[in-house]
Coordinates of C-alpha atoms in Angstrom, one line a residue:
X1 CA 77.9 -40.0 -64.2
X2 CA 74.3 -39.5 -63.1
X3 CA 75.4 -40.2 -59.6
X4 CA 78.2 -37.6 -59.9
X5 CA 75.9 -35.1 -61.5
X6 CA 73.4 -35.6 -58.7
X7 CA 76.2 -35.2 -56.2
X8 CA 77.5 -32.1 -57.9
X9 CA 73.9 -30.9 -58.5
X10 CA 74.7 -30.7 -62.2
X11 CA 72.0 -31.2 -64.8
X12 CA 68.3 -30.5 -64.5
X13 CA 67.7 -28.6 -61.2
X14 CA 65.4 -30.1 -58.7
X15 CA 62.1 -28.1 -58.4
X16 CA 61.9 -26.5 -55.0
X17 CA 58.6 -26.6 -53.2
X18 CA 57.5 -23.2 -51.7
X19 CA 56.0 -23.9 -48.3
X20 CA 53.9 -20.7 -48.6
X21 CA 52.3 -21.6 -51.9
X22 CA 49.0 -23.4 -52.3
X23 CA 47.7 -25.2 -55.3
X24 CA 44.7 -23.9 -57.1
X25 CA 42.8 -26.9 -56.0
X26 CA 43.6 -26.2 -52.3
X27 CA 42.5 -22.6 -52.8
X28 CA 39.3 -23.7 -54.4
X29 CA 38.7 -26.0 -51.5
X30 CA 39.2 -23.1 -49.0
X31 CA 36.8 -20.9 -50.9
X32 CA 34.2 -23.6 -51.1
X33 CA 34.5 -24.2 -47.4
X34 CA 34.2 -20.5 -46.6
X35 CA 31.1 -20.3 -48.8
X36 CA 29.6 -23.3 -47.0
X37 CA 30.3 -21.8 -43.6
X38 CA 28.9 -18.5 -44.7
X39 CA 25.8 -20.3 -46.0
X40 CA 25.4 -22.2 -42.7
X41 CA 25.7 -19.0 -40.7
X42 CA 23.0 -17.4 -42.9
X43 CA 20.7 -20.4 -42.5
X44 CA 21.2 -20.4 -38.8
X45 CA 20.5 -16.7 -38.6
X46 CA 17.4 -17.1 -40.7
X47 CA 16.2 -19.9 -38.5
X48 CA 16.7 -17.7 -35.5
X49 CA 14.7 -14.9 -37.1
X50 CA 11.9 -17.3 -38.0
X51 CA 11.8 -18.7 -34.5
X52 CA 11.6 -15.2 -32.9
X53 CA 8.9 -14.1 -35.3
X54 CA 6.9 -17.3 -34.7
X55 CA 7.3 -17.0 -30.9
X56 CA 6.1 -13.4 -30.9
X57 CA 3.3 -14.0 -33.3
X58 CA 2.1 -17.1 -31.5
X59 CA 2.2 -15.2 -28.2
X60 CA 0.1 -12.4 -29.7
X61 CA -2.4 -15.0 -31.0
X62 CA -2.6 -16.8 -27.7
X63 CA -3.1 -13.5 -25.8
X64 CA -6.0 -12.6 -28.1
X65 CA -7.7 -15.8 -27.3
X66 CA -7.7 -15.1 -23.5
X67 CA -11.1 -14.0 -22.0
X68 CA -9.4 -11.3 -19.9
X69 CA -5.9 -9.9 -19.2
X70 CA -6.0 -10.1 -15.4
X71 CA -3.2 -12.0 -13.8
X72 CA -3.7 -15.8 -14.1
X73 CA -1.3 -18.8 -14.8
X74 CA -1.9 -18.7 -18.6
X75 CA -1.2 -15.0 -19.1
X76 CA 1.6 -14.9 -16.6
X77 CA 3.4 -17.6 -18.5
X78 CA 2.8 -16.0 -21.9
X79 CA 3.9 -12.6 -20.8
X80 CA 6.9 -14.0 -18.8
X81 CA 8.1 -15.8 -21.9
X82 CA 7.6 -12.7 -24.1
X83 CA 9.6 -10.5 -21.8
X84 CA 12.4 -13.0 -21.7
X85 CA 12.5 -13.2 -25.5
X86 CA 12.3 -9.4 -26.0
X87 CA 15.1 -8.8 -23.5
X88 CA 17.5 -10.7 -25.7
X89 CA 20.0 -8.7 -27.8
X90 CA 19.7 -8.9 -31.5
X91 CA 20.8 -6.8 -34.5
X92 CA 18.5 -4.3 -36.2
X93 CA 17.6 -6.6 -39.2
X94 CA 16.2 -9.2 -36.8
X95 CA 14.4 -6.6 -34.8
X96 CA 12.8 -5.1 -37.9
X97 CA 11.3 -8.4 -38.9
X98 CA 10.2 -9.5 -35.4
X99 CA 8.6 -6.4 -33.9
X100 CA 4.8 -6.5 -33.8
X101 CA 3.5 -3.1 -32.9
X102 CA -0.1 -4.3 -32.2
X103 CA 1.3 -6.3 -29.3
X104 CA 2.1 -3.2 -27.3
X105 CA -1.6 -2.4 -26.7
X106 CA -2.2 -5.8 -25.2
X107 CA 1.0 -5.5 -23.1
X108 CA -0.2 -2.1 -21.9
X109 CA -3.6 -3.4 -20.9
X110 CA -2.2 -6.4 -19.2
X111 CA 0.4 -4.3 -17.3
X112 CA -2.4 -2.1 -16.0
X113 CA -4.4 -5.2 -14.9
X114 CA -1.4 -6.6 -13.2
X115 CA -0.7 -3.4 -11.2
X116 CA -4.3 -3.0 -10.1
X117 CA -4.4 -6.7 -9.0
X118 CA -1.3 -6.3 -7.0
X119 CA -2.4 -2.9 -5.5
X120 CA -5.5 -4.6 -4.2
X121 CA -3.5 -7.6 -2.9
X122 CA -1.0 -5.4 -1.1
X123 CA -3.8 -3.3 0.5
X124 CA -5.2 -6.5 2.0
X125 CA -2.3 -6.6 4.4
X126 CA -3.4 -6.3 8.0
X127 CA -0.4 -4.3 9.3
X128 CA 1.9 -1.7 7.9
X129 CA 4.7 -4.3 7.9
X130 CA 2.6 -6.8 6.0
X131 CA 1.8 -4.1 3.4
X132 CA 5.5 -3.4 2.9
X133 CA 6.3 -7.1 2.6
X134 CA 3.6 -7.6 0.1
X135 CA 4.8 -4.6 -1.9
X136 CA 8.3 -6.0 -2.0
X137 CA 7.0 -9.4 -3.1
X138 CA 5.7 -7.9 -6.4
X139 CA 7.4 -10.0 -9.1
X140 CA 9.1 -7.0 -10.8
X141 CA 9.9 -5.0 -7.7
X142 CA 13.7 -5.5 -8.0
X143 CA 13.4 -4.5 -11.7
X144 CA 11.8 -1.2 -10.7
X145 CA 14.5 -0.6 -8.1
X146 CA 17.2 -1.2 -10.8
X147 CA 15.4 1.0 -13.3
X148 CA 14.9 3.8 -10.7
X149 CA 18.6 3.6 -9.8
X150 CA 19.6 3.9 -13.4
X151 CA 17.3 6.9 -13.8
X152 CA 18.6 8.7 -10.7
X153 CA 22.2 8.3 -11.9
X154 CA 21.1 9.6 -15.4
X155 CA 19.4 12.6 -13.7
X156 CA 22.4 13.3 -11.5
X157 CA 24.7 13.2 -14.5
X158 CA 22.7 16.1 -16.1
X159 CA 22.3 18.4 -13.1
X160 CA 24.5 19.7 -10.3
X161 CA 22.0 19.1 -7.6
X162 CA 19.6 16.4 -6.7
X163 CA 15.9 17.1 -7.5
X164 CA 13.6 17.7 -4.6
X165 CA 10.3 18.0 -6.4
X166 CA 9.4 15.4 -9.1
X167 CA 6.2 14.9 -11.1
X168 CA 5.4 11.5 -12.6
X169 CA 2.9 11.5 -15.4
X170 CA 1.3 8.1 -16.0
X171 CA 2.0 6.7 -12.5
X172 CA -0.7 3.9 -12.6
X173 CA -2.3 2.0 -9.7
X174 CA 1.0 0.7 -8.4
X175 CA 3.4 3.7 -8.3
X176 CA 6.6 1.7 -7.7
X177 CA 8.9 4.1 -9.5
X178 CA 7.6 7.0 -7.4
X179 CA 8.1 5.0 -4.2
X180 CA 11.6 3.9 -5.1
X181 CA 12.5 7.4 -6.3
X182 CA 11.2 8.9 -3.1
X183 CA 13.3 6.5 -1.0
X184 CA 16.4 7.3 -3.1
X185 CA 15.9 11.1 -2.7
X186 CA 15.4 10.6 1.1
X187 CA 18.0 8.1 2.0
X188 CA 20.6 7.5 -0.7
X189 CA 24.0 9.0 0.5
X190 CA 25.2 9.9 -3.0
X191 CA 21.9 11.7 -3.7
X192 CA 21.9 13.5 -0.3
X193 CA 25.4 14.7 -0.9
X194 CA 24.1 16.7 -3.9
X195 CA 21.3 18.3 -2.0
X196 CA 23.7 20.4 0.1
X197 CA 23.9 24.1 -1.0
X198 CA 27.1 25.1 -2.8
X199 CA 27.1 28.5 -1.0
X200 CA 26.3 29.5 2.6
X201 CA 25.0 33.0 1.8
X202 CA 21.7 32.1 0.1
X203 CA 18.8 31.3 2.4
X204 CA 16.6 30.2 -0.5
X205 CA 19.2 27.6 -1.5
X206 CA 19.5 26.4 2.1
X207 CA 15.7 26.0 2.4
X208 CA 15.5 24.2 -1.0
X209 CA 18.2 21.8 0.1
X210 CA 16.4 21.1 3.4
X211 CA 13.0 20.4 1.8
X212 CA 11.7 16.9 2.1
X213 CA 11.3 15.4 -1.4
X214 CA 7.9 15.3 -3.1
X215 CA 6.7 13.1 -5.9
X216 CA 3.5 14.1 -7.6
X217 CA 1.7 11.2 -9.2
X218 CA -0.5 12.0 -12.2
X219 CA -2.9 9.6 -13.9
X220 CA -6.1 10.0 -15.9
X221 CA -7.6 6.8 -14.4
X222 CA -9.6 7.5 -11.2
X223 CA -9.3 3.9 -10.1
X224 CA -5.5 4.0 -10.5
X225 CA -5.2 7.2 -8.4
X226 CA -7.6 5.9 -5.8
X227 CA -5.6 2.6 -5.4
X228 CA -2.2 4.4 -5.3
X229 CA -3.4 6.9 -2.8
X230 CA -4.6 4.2 -0.5
X231 CA -1.4 2.3 -0.9
X232 CA 0.7 5.4 -0.1
X233 CA -1.3 5.9 3.1
X234 CA -1.0 2.3 4.1
X235 CA 2.8 2.4 3.8
X236 CA 3.0 5.0 6.6
X237 CA 6.3 7.0 6.7
X238 CA 7.5 5.3 3.5
X239 CA 4.6 7.0 1.6
X240 CA 5.3 10.4 3.1
X241 CA 5.9 12.9 0.2
X242 CA 3.6 11.2 -2.3
X243 CA 1.0 13.5 -3.8
X244 CA -1.8 12.6 -6.3
X245 CA -4.0 14.2 -8.9
X246 CA -6.3 12.6 -11.5
X247 CA -5.8 14.3 -14.8
X248 CA -4.9 13.7 -18.5
X249 CA -1.2 14.0 -19.4
X250 CA -1.9 17.1 -21.5
X251 CA -4.0 18.7 -18.8
X252 CA -1.9 17.8 -15.8
X253 CA -0.2 21.2 -16.0
X254 CA -3.6 22.9 -15.8
X255 CA -4.3 21.1 -12.5
X256 CA -0.8 21.7 -11.1
X257 CA 1.9 24.2 -12.0
X258 CA 4.7 22.1 -13.5
X259 CA 7.1 25.0 -13.2
X260 CA 7.6 24.1 -9.5
X261 CA 9.1 20.7 -10.3
X262 CA 12.8 20.0 -10.9
X263 CA 12.1 16.9 -12.9
X264 CA 9.0 15.6 -14.8
X265 CA 8.8 12.0 -15.7
X266 CA 6.8 10.6 -18.7
X267 CA 5.9 6.9 -18.3
X268 CA 6.6 4.5 -21.1
X269 CA 2.9 3.9 -21.8
X270 CA 1.9 7.6 -22.0
X271 CA 1.2 8.0 -25.7
X272 CA 1.1 5.0 -28.1
X273 CA 2.9 6.5 -31.2
X274 CA 5.8 8.9 -31.7
X275 CA 3.2 11.5 -32.8
X276 CA 1.2 11.1 -29.7
X277 CA 4.2 11.3 -27.4
X278 CA 5.6 14.3 -29.2
X279 CA 2.3 16.2 -28.8
X280 CA 2.1 15.3 -25.1
X281 CA 5.8 16.3 -24.5
X282 CA 5.3 19.6 -26.2
X283 CA 2.3 20.4 -24.0
X284 CA 4.1 19.2 -20.8
X285 CA 7.4 21.1 -21.4
X286 CA 5.4 24.3 -22.3
X287 CA 4.4 24.4 -18.6
X288 CA 7.9 23.5 -17.2
X289 CA 10.5 26.0 -16.3
X290 CA 13.7 26.5 -18.3
X291 CA 16.5 24.2 -17.1
X292 CA 14.2 21.6 -15.6
X293 CA 14.6 18.0 -16.7
X294 CA 12.2 15.8 -18.6
X295 CA 12.7 12.1 -18.1
X296 CA 11.2 9.9 -20.8
X297 CA 11.0 6.1 -20.8
X298 CA 11.7 4.5 -24.1
X299 CA 12.8 1.1 -25.5
X300 CA 15.2 -0.4 -28.0
X301 CA 15.6 -3.6 -30.0
X302 CA 13.0 -6.3 -29.4
X303 CA 11.9 -4.5 -26.3
X304 CA 10.0 -2.1 -28.6
X305 CA 7.5 -5.0 -28.8
X306 CA 6.6 -4.2 -25.2
X307 CA 7.0 -0.4 -25.1
X308 CA 7.2 2.3 -27.8
X309 CA 10.5 3.7 -28.8
X310 CA 10.8 7.5 -28.4
X311 CA 12.8 9.8 -30.7
X312 CA 13.8 13.1 -29.2
X313 CA 15.9 14.1 -32.2
X314 CA 13.0 15.6 -34.2
X315 CA 13.2 19.2 -35.4
X316 CA 10.2 20.2 -33.2
X317 CA 11.4 18.7 -30.0
X318 CA 15.0 19.9 -30.4
X319 CA 13.8 23.4 -30.4
X320 CA 12.4 22.9 -26.9
X321 CA 14.6 20.2 -25.4
X322 CA 18.3 19.7 -25.1
X323 CA 19.0 15.9 -24.9
X324 CA 21.5 15.1 -22.1
X325 CA 21.5 11.4 -21.5
X326 CA 20.3 8.3 -23.3
X327 CA 20.8 4.9 -21.7
X328 CA 19.9 1.5 -23.2
X329 CA 20.2 -1.3 -20.6
X330 CA 21.5 -4.6 -21.7
X331 CA 20.4 -6.4 -18.5
X332 CA 17.0 -7.4 -17.2
X333 CA 15.8 -3.7 -17.1
X334 CA 13.5 -3.4 -20.1
X335 CA 13.0 0.3 -20.4
X336 CA 15.5 2.8 -21.9
X337 CA 16.0 6.2 -20.2
X338 CA 16.2 9.6 -21.9
X339 CA 16.9 12.7 -19.9
X340 CA 16.5 16.1 -21.6
X341 CA 16.7 19.7 -20.4
X342 CA 14.0 22.3 -21.2
X343 CA 15.5 25.1 -23.3

């Protein structure tokens, strides 16, 4: 009978197993595993934060111990490692814990020493060709080329014609941006195509398009202006179009009328804080013509350990500027780019 009942499936039904069901024990195990994984991720993240903070603080400490900030094996290694760390991409929480604002001043001073050292080294070249070769052997020369290309593209996205007259405030002793920019405005096919007049019946437009580009270099440091002027002359034709004045950022417009320039640059190290930068920008744009472009170098993420971050979205600045383009590089280019139009 039991056999018959089994065959006829009579009697107590056999309990079916649902392939989609999981026991409470299995569910608990999954939750526990998920918690463990989450905890491990949090621990790894915290370890990463601690490592970054230690690395940056230790670099800061070692830099303070140095007798000077001129180029030398010790400082070159410290700053090289710092730039590599700060160029990594991290979320905002990590950045907030790792940024050490006091490090910027040391970086600014060391950058100035590095540029002055290289300007002197380049000027020791015996021929024009040797001067050019030494210039292009500067460790960050390619970085400046990439940054300038990025800035030119940003400028061209905000205007219908390429600029012919540019002022660079905070040009320093080694004006690589100005030189790279000048070459782009002279020789780049894409840039040159935008210098052609849109109409043929305006002589003024034709003349402006045919003008050779000019880059005015402005710096408050007499030694920086002297070195950059000598370098420009030593480069021969490549330096044609470079002009120089020694003046504070806020008084540059008093020495030269900024209304004649299509674009005015503000270097990353002009102004230490947001308040300083805002004050300088307001003074500069007050002497610029309506519709001209202001290019401001900024930073983001851990790169703000090296250069200050700039906010153009303040009530005061928005009254005078129309932000056009903001670019945050994810590659080896450290600086961010902001392009704004004067209202």
